[in-house]
Coordinates of C-alpha atoms and ligand atoms in Angstrom, one line a residue:
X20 CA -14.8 10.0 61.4
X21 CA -11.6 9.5 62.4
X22 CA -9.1 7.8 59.6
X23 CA -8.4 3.8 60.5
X24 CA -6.6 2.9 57.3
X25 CA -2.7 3.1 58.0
X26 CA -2.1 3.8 54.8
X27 CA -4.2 6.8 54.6
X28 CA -3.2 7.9 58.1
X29 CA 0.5 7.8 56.8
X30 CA -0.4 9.8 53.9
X31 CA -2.5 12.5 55.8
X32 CA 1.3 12.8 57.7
X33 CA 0.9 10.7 60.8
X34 CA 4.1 8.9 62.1
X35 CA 3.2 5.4 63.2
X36 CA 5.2 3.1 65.3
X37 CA 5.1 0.2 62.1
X38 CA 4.7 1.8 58.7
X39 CA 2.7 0.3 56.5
X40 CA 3.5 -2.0 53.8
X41 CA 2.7 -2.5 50.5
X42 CA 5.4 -3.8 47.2
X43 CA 5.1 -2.1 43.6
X44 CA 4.1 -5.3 41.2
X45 CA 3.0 -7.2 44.1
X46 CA 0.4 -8.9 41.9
X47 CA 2.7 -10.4 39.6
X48 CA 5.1 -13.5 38.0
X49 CA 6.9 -14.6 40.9
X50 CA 3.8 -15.7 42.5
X51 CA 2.5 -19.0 41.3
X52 CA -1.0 -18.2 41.6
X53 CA -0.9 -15.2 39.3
X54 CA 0.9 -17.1 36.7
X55 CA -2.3 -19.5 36.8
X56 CA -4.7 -16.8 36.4
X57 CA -2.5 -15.0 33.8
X58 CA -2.9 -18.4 32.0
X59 CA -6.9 -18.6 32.6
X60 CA -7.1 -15.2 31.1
X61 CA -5.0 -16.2 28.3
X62 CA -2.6 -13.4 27.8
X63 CA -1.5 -10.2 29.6
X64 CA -3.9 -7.6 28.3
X65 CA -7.0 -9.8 28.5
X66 CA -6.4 -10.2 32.0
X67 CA -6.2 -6.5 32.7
X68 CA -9.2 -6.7 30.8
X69 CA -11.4 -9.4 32.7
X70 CA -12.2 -7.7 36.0
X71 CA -13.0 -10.8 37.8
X72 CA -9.5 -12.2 37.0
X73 CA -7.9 -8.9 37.6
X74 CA -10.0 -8.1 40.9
X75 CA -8.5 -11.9 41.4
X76 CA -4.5 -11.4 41.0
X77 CA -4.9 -7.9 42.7
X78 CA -6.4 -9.8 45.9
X79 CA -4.2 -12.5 45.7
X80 CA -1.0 -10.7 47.7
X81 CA -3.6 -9.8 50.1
X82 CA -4.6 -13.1 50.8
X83 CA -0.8 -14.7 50.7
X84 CA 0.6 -11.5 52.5
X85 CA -2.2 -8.9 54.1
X86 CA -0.3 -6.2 52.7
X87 CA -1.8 -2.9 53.8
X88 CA -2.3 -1.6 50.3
X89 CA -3.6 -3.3 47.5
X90 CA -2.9 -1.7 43.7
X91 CA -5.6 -1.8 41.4
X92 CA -4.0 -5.0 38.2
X93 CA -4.0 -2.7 35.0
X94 CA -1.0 -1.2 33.1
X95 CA 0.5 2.2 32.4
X96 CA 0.0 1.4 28.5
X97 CA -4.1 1.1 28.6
X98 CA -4.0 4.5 27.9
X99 CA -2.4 5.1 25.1
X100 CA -4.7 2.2 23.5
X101 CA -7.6 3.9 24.7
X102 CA -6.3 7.2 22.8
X103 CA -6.0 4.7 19.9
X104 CA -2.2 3.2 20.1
X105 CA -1.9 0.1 19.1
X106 CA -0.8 -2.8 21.6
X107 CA 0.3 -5.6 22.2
X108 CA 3.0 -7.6 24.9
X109 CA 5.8 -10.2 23.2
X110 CA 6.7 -12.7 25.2
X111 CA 10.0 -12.3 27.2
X112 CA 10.4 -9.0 25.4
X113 CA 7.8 -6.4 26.6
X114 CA 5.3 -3.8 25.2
X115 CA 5.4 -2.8 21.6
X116 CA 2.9 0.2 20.3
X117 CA 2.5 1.7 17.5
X118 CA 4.6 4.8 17.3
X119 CA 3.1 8.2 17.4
X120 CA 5.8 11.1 16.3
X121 CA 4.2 13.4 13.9
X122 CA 1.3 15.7 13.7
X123 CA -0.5 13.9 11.6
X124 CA -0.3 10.8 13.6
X125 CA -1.2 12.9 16.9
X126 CA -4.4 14.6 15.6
X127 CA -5.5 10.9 14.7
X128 CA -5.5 10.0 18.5
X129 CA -9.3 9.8 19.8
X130 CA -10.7 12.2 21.9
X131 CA -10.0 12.4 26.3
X132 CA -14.1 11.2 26.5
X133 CA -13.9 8.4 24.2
X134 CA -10.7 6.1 26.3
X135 CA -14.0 5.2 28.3
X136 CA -15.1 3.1 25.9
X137 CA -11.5 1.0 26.3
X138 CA -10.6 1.5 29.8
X139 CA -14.5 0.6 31.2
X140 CA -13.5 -2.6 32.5
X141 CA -10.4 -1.3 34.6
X142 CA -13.6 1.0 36.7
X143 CA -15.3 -2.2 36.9
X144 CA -12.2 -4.2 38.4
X145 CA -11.9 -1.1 41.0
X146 CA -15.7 -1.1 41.8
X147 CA -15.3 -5.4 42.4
X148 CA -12.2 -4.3 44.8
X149 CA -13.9 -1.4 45.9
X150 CA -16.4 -3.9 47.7
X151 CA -14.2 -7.2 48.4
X152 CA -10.9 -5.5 49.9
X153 CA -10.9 -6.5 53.2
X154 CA -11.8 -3.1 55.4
X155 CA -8.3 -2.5 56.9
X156 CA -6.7 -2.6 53.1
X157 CA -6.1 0.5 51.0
X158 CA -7.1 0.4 47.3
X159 CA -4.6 2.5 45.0
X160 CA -5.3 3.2 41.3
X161 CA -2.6 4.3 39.5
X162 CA -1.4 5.8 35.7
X163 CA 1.4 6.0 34.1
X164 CA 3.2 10.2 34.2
X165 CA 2.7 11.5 30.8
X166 CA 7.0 11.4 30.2
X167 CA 7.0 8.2 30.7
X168 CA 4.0 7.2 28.8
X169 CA 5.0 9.2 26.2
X170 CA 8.6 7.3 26.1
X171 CA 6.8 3.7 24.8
X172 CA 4.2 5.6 22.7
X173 CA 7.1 7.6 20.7
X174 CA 9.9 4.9 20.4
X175 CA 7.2 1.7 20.1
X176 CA 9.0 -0.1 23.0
X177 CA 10.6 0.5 26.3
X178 CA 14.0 2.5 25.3
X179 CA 17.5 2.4 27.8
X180 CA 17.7 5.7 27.4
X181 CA 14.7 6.9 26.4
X182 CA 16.2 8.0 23.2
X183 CA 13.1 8.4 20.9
X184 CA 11.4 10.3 23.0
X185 CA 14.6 12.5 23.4
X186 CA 14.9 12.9 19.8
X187 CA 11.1 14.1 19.1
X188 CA 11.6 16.7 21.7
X189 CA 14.5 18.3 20.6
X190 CA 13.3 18.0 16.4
X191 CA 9.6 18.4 16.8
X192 CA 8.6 20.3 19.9
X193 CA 5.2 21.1 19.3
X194 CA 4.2 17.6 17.9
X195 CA 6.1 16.7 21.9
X196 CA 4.1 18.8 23.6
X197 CA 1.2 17.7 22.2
X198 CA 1.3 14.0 22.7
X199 CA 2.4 14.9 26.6
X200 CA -1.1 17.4 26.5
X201 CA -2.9 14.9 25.6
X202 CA -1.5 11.8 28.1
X203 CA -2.3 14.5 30.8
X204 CA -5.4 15.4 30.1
X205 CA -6.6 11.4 29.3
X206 CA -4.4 11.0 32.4
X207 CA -6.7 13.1 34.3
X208 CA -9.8 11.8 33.2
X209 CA -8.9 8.1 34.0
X210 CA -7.9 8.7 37.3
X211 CA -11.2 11.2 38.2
X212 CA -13.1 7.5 36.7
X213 CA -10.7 5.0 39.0
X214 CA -11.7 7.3 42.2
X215 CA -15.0 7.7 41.4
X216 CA -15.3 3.9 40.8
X217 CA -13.5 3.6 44.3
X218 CA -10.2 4.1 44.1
X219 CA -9.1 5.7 47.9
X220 CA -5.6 6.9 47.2
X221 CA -3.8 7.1 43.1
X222 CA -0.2 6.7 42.0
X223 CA 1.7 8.2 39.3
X224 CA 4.7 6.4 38.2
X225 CA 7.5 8.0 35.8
X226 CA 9.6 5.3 36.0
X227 CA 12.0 7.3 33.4
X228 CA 12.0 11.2 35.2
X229 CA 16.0 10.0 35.8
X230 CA 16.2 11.0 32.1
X231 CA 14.9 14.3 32.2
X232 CA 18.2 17.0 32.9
X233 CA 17.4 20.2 33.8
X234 CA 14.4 22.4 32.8
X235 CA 13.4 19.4 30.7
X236 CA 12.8 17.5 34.5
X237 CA 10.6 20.8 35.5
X238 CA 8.6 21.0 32.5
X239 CA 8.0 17.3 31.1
X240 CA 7.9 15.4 34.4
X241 CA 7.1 17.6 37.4
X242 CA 4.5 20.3 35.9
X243 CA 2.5 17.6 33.9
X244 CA 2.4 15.8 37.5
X245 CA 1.5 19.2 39.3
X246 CA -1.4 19.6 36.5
X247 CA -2.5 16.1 36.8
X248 CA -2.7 16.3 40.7
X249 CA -4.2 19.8 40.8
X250 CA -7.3 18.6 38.4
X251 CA -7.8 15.9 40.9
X252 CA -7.6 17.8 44.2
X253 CA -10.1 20.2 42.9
X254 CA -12.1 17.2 41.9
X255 CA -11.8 14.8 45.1
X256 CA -10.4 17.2 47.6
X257 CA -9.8 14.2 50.0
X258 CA -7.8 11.9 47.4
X259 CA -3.7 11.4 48.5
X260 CA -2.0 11.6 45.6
X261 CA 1.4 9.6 45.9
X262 CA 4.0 10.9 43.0
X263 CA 6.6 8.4 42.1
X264 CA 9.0 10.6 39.7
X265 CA 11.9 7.5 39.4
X266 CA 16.1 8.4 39.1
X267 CA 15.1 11.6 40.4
X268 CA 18.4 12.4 42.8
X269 CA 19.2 15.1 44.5
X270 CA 16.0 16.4 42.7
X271 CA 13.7 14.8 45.2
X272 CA 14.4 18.0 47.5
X273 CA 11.3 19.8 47.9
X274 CA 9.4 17.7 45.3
X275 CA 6.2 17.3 47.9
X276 CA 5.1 20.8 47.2
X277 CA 6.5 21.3 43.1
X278 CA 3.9 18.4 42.5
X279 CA 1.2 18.8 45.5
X280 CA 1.8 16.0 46.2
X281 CA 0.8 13.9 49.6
X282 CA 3.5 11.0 49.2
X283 CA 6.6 11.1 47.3
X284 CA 8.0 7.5 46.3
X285 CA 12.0 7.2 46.1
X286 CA 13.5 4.9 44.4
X287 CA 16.7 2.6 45.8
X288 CA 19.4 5.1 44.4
X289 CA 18.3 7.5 47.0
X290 CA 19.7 7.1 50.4
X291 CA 16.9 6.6 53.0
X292 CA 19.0 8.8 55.5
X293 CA 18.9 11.6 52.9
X294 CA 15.5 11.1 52.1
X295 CA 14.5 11.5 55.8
X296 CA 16.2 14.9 56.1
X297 CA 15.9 16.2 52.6
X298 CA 12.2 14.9 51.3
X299 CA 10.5 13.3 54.6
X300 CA 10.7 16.5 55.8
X301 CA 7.9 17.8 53.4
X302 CA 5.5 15.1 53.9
X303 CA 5.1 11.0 53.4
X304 CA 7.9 9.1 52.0
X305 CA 7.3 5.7 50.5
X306 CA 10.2 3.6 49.9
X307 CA 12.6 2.2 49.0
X308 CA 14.2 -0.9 49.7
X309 CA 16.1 -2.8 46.3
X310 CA 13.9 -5.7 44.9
X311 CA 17.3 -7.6 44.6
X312 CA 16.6 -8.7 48.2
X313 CA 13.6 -10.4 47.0
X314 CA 15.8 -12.3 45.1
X315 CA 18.7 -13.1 47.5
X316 CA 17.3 -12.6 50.8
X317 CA 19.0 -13.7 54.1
X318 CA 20.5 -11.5 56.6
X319 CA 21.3 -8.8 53.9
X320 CA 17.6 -8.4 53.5
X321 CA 16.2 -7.8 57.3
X322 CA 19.5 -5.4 58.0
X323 CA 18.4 -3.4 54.8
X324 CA 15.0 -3.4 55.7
X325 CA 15.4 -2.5 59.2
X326 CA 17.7 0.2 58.2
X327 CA 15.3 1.8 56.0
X328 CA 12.6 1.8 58.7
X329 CA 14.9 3.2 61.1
X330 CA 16.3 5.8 59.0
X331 CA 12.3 6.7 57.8
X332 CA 10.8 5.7 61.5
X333 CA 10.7 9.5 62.6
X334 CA 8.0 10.6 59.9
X335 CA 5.3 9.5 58.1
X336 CA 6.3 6.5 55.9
X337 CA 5.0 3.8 53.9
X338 CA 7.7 0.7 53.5
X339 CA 7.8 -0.3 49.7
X340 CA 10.8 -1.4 47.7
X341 CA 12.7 1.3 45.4
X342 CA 11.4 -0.7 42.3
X343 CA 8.6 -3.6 41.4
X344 CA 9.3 -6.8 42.4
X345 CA 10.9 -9.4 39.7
X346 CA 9.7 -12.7 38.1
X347 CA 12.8 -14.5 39.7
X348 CA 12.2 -13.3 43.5
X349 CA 11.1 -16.3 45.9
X350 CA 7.4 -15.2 47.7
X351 CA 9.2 -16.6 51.2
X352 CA 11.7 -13.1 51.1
X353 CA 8.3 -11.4 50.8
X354 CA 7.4 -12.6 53.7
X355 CA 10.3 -12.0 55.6
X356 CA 10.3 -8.2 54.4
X357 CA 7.0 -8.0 56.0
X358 CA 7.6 -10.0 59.1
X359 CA 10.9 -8.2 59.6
X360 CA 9.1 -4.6 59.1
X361 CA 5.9 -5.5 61.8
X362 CA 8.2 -7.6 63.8
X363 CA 10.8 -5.0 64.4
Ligands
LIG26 O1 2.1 -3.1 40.8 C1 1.2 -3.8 40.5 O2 1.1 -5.0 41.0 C2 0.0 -3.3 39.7 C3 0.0 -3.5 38.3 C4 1.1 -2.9 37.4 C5 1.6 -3.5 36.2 N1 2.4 -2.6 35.6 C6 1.3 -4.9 35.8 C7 2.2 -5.5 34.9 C8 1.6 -1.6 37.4 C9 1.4 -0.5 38.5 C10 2.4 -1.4 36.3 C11 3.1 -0.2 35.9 C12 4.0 -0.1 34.8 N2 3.8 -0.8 33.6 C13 5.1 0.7 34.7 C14 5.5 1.7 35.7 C15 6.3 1.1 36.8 C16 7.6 0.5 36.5 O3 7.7 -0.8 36.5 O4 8.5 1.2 36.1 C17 5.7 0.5 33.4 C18 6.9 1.2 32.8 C19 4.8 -0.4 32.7 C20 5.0 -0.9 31.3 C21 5.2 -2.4 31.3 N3 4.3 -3.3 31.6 C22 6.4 -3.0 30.9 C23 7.7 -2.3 30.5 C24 6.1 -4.4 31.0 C25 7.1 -5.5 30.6 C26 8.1 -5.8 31.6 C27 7.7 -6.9 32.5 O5 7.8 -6.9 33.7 O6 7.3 -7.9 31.9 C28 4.8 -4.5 31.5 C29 4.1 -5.8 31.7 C30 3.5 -6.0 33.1 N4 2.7 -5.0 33.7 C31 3.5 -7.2 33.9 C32 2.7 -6.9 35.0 C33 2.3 -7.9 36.1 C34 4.1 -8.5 33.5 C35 3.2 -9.1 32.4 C36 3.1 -10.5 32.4 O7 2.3 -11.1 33.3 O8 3.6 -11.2 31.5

């Protein structure tokens, strides 16, 4: 049967007169609505642990917006609690873990089968989306890439730049290596459970690939990707796999085929011109307008916007901003995005 979805259509590397839309933390702080859940739940985690109230705030920006895509409401640090990390989210601060940087403390993580037993409920929020999305609407699971969940479960924290992380890899490359093996393979296993569960489309983010120089960027954040997508495609054949390697640059050049995969996100450093000759080129591009505009929006925000779909329109594109949206953005700029990308 032919594909309907425009989402999925865009992915399989059809060029449609509007791209589709979606925004990376559309379920999130700067809508009232979630901020009321979030409160019902009590905290973050046990909301990305409920799967009614997660099913809810991932179907809320559907309702408010009828994006085409809706992501599954988890986080890219589930996983390392499931391998046994400890976690927890201070206020106004962020994610702290437990820090993993020796062998010791590696061998102690629990085996790939076992973060079942933790991440259950995140395959029971997909199979409650799975069956309430409306028909037209895309459901995307996601994980973090292994460098980048390896970054918070090294240094404790998020890092500027990474440093921790840095550090353990230079000092200790086997006890590296190791922790990245063994995001990959959870990695793999988590995501083969979100499609099953009904997850049509998955996401890798590696929000901090801008870090990686050199071979470092081949080995740690492209060929873990290129493992991670390969296990799945062997698995669910039919799956898109969008890769969403963050600060990448001039890097992004042939990045569609180093990964496999279907759709390479770009973030707002990367001109969309570029992008249309040097990545577009290879496949679906989603991207990549800055989530500033969400803040400021006006006339800066629909020229940008229309911009980016004119410099994308020529290929297979799904509209997006470069990064996820923030607490301070006002839900009306939202909708002007959106009305400004269907309206032309
Ligand atoms: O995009 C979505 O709407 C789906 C849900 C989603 C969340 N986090 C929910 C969330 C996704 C896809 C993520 C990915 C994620 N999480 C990334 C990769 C993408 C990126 O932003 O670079 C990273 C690095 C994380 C780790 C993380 N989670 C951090 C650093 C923080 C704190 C920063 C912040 O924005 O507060 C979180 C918390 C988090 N994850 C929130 C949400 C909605 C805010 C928590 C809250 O409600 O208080």
């Amino acid at each position: 049967m032919a594909q309907q979805k425009t989402i999925l259509r865009a992915l399989a590397g059809e060029t449609l007169d509007t791209p589709p839309i979606w925004m990376m933390r559309q379920a999130g702080r700067y809508l009232p609505e979630y901020k009321a859940t979030r409160a019902q739940a009590g905290d973050f985690l046990s909301l990305c642990y409920n799967p009614e109230l997660a099913a809810e705030v991932t179907l809320q920006p559907i309702r408010r917006y009828g994006f085409d895509a809706a992501i599954l409401f988890a986080d890219i640090l589930l996983l390392p609690q499931a391998l046994g990390a400890d976690l927890w989210f201070v206020t106004g601060e962020g994610p702290r873990l437990s820090t993993i940087t020796s062998a010791d403390e590696l061998s102690k993580l629990k085996p790939t089968d076992a973060i079942h037993d933790t991440l259950s409920p995140v395959y029971e929020t997909v199979k409650i989306l799975s069956e309430e999305l409306p028909k037209e609407t895309t459901l995307i699971g996601f994980a973090g890439a292994p460098w980048t969940v390896a970054t918070y479960m090294i240094a404790g924290q998020g890092t500027p730049d990474q440093g921790p992380a840095h550090a353990l890899k230079a000092e200790n490359r086997p006890v590296f290596e190791g922790i990245i093996d063994r995001i990959t393979e959870g990695t793999i296993a988590y995501l083969s459970k979100q499609i099953e569960a009904g997850a049509e489309c998955v996401k890798l983010f590696d929000s901090w690939a801008g870090s990686l120089q050199g071979d470092d960027f081949k080995d740690f954040s492209v060929k873990p990707m290129q493992q991670i997508t390969a296990a799945l495609k062997e698995k669910h054949p039919d799956i898109p796999v969008i890769a969403f390697p963050r600060g990448a640059g001039t890097k992004y050049t042939g990045m569609h085929a180093a990964i496999g995969a279907d759709c390479v996100a770009i973030d707002d450093r990367v001109d969309a011109a570029w992008a249309a000759k040097h990545v577009q080129i290879d496949g679906c591009v989603q991207g990549n307008l800055k989530s500033s505009h969400m803040v400021t929006g006006g006339d800066a925000l629909v020229s940008e916007t229309r911009r980016i779909c004119d410099a994308l329109g020529k290929g297979p594109h799904i509209f997006n901003l470069g990064h996820g949206i923030t607490p301070d953005a006002d839900p009306a700029n939202v909708q002007l995005m959106i009305d400004t990308v269907r309206g032309g």
